[in-house]
Short mmCIF file of the C-alpha atoms (twelve columns), coordinates in Angstrom:
data_MODEL
# 
_entry.id   MODEL 
# 
loop_
_atom_site.group_PDB 
_atom_site.id 
_atom_site.type_symbol 
_atom_site.label_atom_id 
_atom_site.label_alt_id 
_atom_site.label_comp_id 
_atom_site.label_asym_id 
_atom_site.label_seq_id 
_atom_site.Cartn_x 
_atom_site.Cartn_y 
_atom_site.Cartn_z 
_atom_site.pdbx_PDB_model_num 
ATOM 1   C CA . MET A 1   -0.234  0.012  -0.399 1 
ATOM 2   C CA . MET A 2   1.120   3.400  -0.546 1 
ATOM 3   C CA . ALA A 3   1.470   6.103  2.075  1 
ATOM 4   C CA . LEU A 4   -1.800  7.965  1.631  1 
ATOM 5   C CA . ASP A 5   -3.752  4.494  1.195  1 
ATOM 6   C CA . LEU A 6   -2.443  3.556  4.700  1 
ATOM 7   C CA . ILE A 7   -3.306  6.902  6.382  1 
ATOM 8   C CA . THR A 8   -6.732  7.405  5.028  1 
ATOM 9   C CA . ALA A 9   -7.266  3.976  6.141  1 
ATOM 10  C CA . GLU A 10  -5.962  4.945  9.737  1 
ATOM 11  C CA . ARG A 11  -8.464  8.102  9.395  1 
ATOM 12  C CA . ARG A 12  -11.323 5.715  8.256  1 
ATOM 13  C CA . ARG A 13  -10.519 3.602  11.353 1 
ATOM 14  C CA . GLN A 14  -10.690 6.503  13.640 1 
ATOM 15  C CA . ILE A 15  -13.858 7.509  12.494 1 
ATOM 16  C CA . GLU A 16  -15.510 4.071  12.897 1 
ATOM 17  C CA . ALA A 17  -14.109 2.475  15.454 1 
ATOM 18  C CA . GLU A 18  -13.085 5.142  18.014 1 
ATOM 19  C CA . GLY A 19  -15.967 7.362  16.807 1 
ATOM 20  C CA . TRP A 20  -13.953 10.129 15.913 1 
ATOM 21  C CA . GLY A 21  -15.732 12.004 13.461 1 
ATOM 22  C CA . GLU A 22  -16.602 15.377 12.359 1 
ATOM 23  C CA . GLY A 23  -18.371 16.203 15.837 1 
ATOM 24  C CA . HIS A 24  -15.648 14.986 17.771 1 
ATOM 25  C CA . ASP A 25  -12.833 16.805 15.519 1 
ATOM 26  C CA . ASP A 26  -14.889 20.153 15.819 1 
ATOM 27  C CA . LEU A 27  -14.561 20.399 19.597 1 
ATOM 28  C CA . HIS A 28  -10.512 20.549 19.064 1 
ATOM 29  C CA . THR A 29  -10.390 24.347 18.293 1 
ATOM 30  C CA . HIS A 30  -7.269  25.086 20.100 1 
ATOM 31  C CA . GLY A 31  -4.723  23.199 17.828 1 
ATOM 32  C CA . GLU A 32  -5.018  19.432 19.869 1 
ATOM 33  C CA . LEU A 33  -5.537  17.611 16.623 1 
ATOM 34  C CA . SER A 34  -2.479  19.262 14.869 1 
ATOM 35  C CA . ALA A 35  0.011   19.022 18.152 1 
ATOM 36  C CA . ALA A 36  -1.046  15.131 18.429 1 
ATOM 37  C CA . ALA A 37  -0.442  14.734 15.015 1 
ATOM 38  C CA . PHE A 38  3.428   16.465 15.105 1 
ATOM 39  C CA . ILE A 39  4.367   14.610 18.020 1 
ATOM 40  C CA . TYR A 40  3.289   11.345 16.352 1 
ATOM 41  C CA . LEU A 41  4.974   12.725 13.309 1 
ATOM 42  C CA . ASN A 42  8.027   13.357 15.646 1 
ATOM 43  C CA . HIS A 43  7.835   9.567  17.275 1 
ATOM 44  C CA . GLY A 44  7.540   8.271  13.539 1 
ATOM 45  C CA . THR A 45  10.957  10.012 12.485 1 
ATOM 46  C CA . ALA A 46  12.993  10.790 15.586 1 
ATOM 47  C CA . LEU A 47  14.999  8.363  17.874 1 
ATOM 48  C CA . GLU A 48  13.944  10.116 20.674 1 
ATOM 49  C CA . THR A 49  11.068  11.993 21.871 1 
ATOM 50  C CA . MET A 50  11.049  14.467 24.976 1 
ATOM 51  C CA . LEU A 51  8.563   12.825 27.624 1 
ATOM 52  C CA . ARG A 52  7.017   14.268 30.880 1 
ATOM 53  C CA . PRO A 53  7.840   12.522 34.151 1 
ATOM 54  C CA . ASP A 54  4.114   10.890 33.312 1 
ATOM 55  C CA . GLY A 55  5.268   9.542  29.847 1 
ATOM 56  C CA . THR A 56  3.855   11.594 27.512 1 
ATOM 57  C CA . PRO A 57  5.666   13.828 25.088 1 
ATOM 58  C CA . ILE A 58  5.865   17.185 26.059 1 
ATOM 59  C CA . GLY A 59  3.190   18.985 23.909 1 
ATOM 60  C CA . TRP A 60  0.809   15.942 24.117 1 
ATOM 61  C CA . PRO A 61  -2.779  17.645 24.146 1 
ATOM 62  C CA . TRP A 62  -5.109  15.222 25.954 1 
ATOM 63  C CA . GLU A 63  -4.890  12.694 28.751 1 
ATOM 64  C CA . ARG A 64  -1.920  9.980  29.060 1 
ATOM 65  C CA . SER A 65  -4.076  6.965  28.469 1 
ATOM 66  C CA . TRP A 66  -4.607  8.172  24.895 1 
ATOM 67  C CA . TRP A 67  -0.856  8.151  24.234 1 
ATOM 68  C CA . LYS A 68  -0.158  4.791  22.239 1 
ATOM 69  C CA . PRO A 69  3.015   4.953  20.430 1 
ATOM 70  C CA . GLN A 70  3.795   2.177  18.631 1 
ATOM 71  C CA . ASP A 71  6.270   0.989  15.585 1 
ATOM 72  C CA . ARG A 72  7.295   4.276  13.388 1 
ATOM 73  C CA . ARG A 73  5.269   2.866  10.335 1 
ATOM 74  C CA . ARG A 74  1.925   3.061  13.008 1 
ATOM 75  C CA . ASN A 75  2.999   6.530  14.507 1 
ATOM 76  C CA . LEU A 76  3.231   8.104  10.704 1 
ATOM 77  C CA . GLU A 77  -0.159  6.511  9.708  1 
ATOM 78  C CA . ARG A 78  -1.788  8.104  13.213 1 
ATOM 79  C CA . ALA A 79  0.504   11.346 12.162 1 
ATOM 80  C CA . GLY A 80  -1.275  11.687 8.753  1 
ATOM 81  C CA . ALA A 81  -4.898  10.684 9.695  1 
ATOM 82  C CA . LEU A 82  -4.599  13.230 12.532 1 
ATOM 83  C CA . PHE A 83  -3.305  15.609 10.233 1 
ATOM 84  C CA . LEU A 84  -6.330  14.887 7.959  1 
ATOM 85  C CA . ALA A 85  -8.806  15.227 10.610 1 
ATOM 86  C CA . GLU A 86  -7.518  18.481 11.311 1 
ATOM 87  C CA . ILE A 87  -7.764  19.615 7.588  1 
ATOM 88  C CA . ASP A 88  -11.390 18.358 7.691  1 
ATOM 89  C CA . ARG A 89  -12.064 20.259 10.883 1 
ATOM 90  C CA . ARG A 90  -10.501 23.727 9.417  1 
ATOM 91  C CA . LYS A 91  -12.411 23.565 5.948  1 
ATOM 92  C CA . ARG A 92  -15.526 23.552 8.135  1 
ATOM 93  C CA . ALA A 93  -15.034 26.347 10.029 1 
ATOM 94  C CA . GLY A 94  -13.425 28.314 7.028  1 
ATOM 95  C CA . LEU A 95  -10.137 28.533 8.216  1 
ATOM 96  C CA . PRO A 96  -6.835  28.144 5.574  1 
ATOM 97  C CA . THR A 97  -5.359  24.656 5.440  1 
ATOM 98  C CA . GLN A 98  -2.235  24.999 3.911  1 
ATOM 99  C CA . SER A 99  0.552   24.829 6.621  1 
ATOM 100 C CA . THR A 100 -1.665  21.509 7.949  1 
ATOM 101 C CA . GLU A 101 -1.591  20.509 4.299  1 
ATOM 102 C CA . HIS A 102 2.123   21.249 4.071  1 
ATOM 103 C CA . ALA A 103 2.461   18.967 7.208  1 
ATOM 104 C CA . LEU A 104 0.459   16.189 6.116  1 
ATOM 105 C CA . SER A 105 2.754   16.364 2.650  1 
ATOM 106 C CA . ILE A 106 5.847   15.674 4.971  1 
ATOM 107 C CA . ALA A 107 4.113   12.951 6.947  1 
ATOM 108 C CA . ILE A 108 3.310   10.868 3.326  1 
ATOM 109 C CA . VAL A 109 6.822   11.480 2.637  1 
ATOM 110 C CA . LYS A 110 8.316   9.929  5.504  1 
ATOM 111 C CA . LEU A 111 5.820   7.204  5.370  1 
ATOM 112 C CA . ASP A 112 6.870   6.090  1.692  1 
ATOM 113 C CA . GLU A 113 10.091  6.503  2.653  1 
ATOM 114 C CA . LEU A 114 9.498   4.313  5.670  1 
ATOM 115 C CA . ILE A 115 7.845   1.332  3.576  1 
ATOM 116 C CA . ALA A 116 10.570  1.771  0.937  1 
ATOM 117 C CA . GLU A 117 13.303  0.899  3.396  1 
ATOM 118 C CA . LEU A 118 10.998  -1.966 4.779  1 
ATOM 119 C CA . ASN A 119 10.894  -3.320 1.468  1 
# 
């Protein structure tokens, strides 16, 4: 599968399995979706992530129980899916999306690179 397909599948899983659709996403008006996406992006590309004493990354916007890092591939898929959610939320709110779209493109490139590396 290509990176965008994996990211889209993860976003669909978030909606269908977790119930994190438009109504949920629209509640996150203070950059929480982007913050979580950037943290997963960093965790998918960097060797180390700065952690707080409770084990969550610095800047993690939600409770400890929602921080569930996995392998690099899954972290990049999650990052991309969260960027997709933020892009959709911003569109519904009539806000610009260019910076989030750029961040999504970085996640796609990094995931494509990782897939090629693993093959």
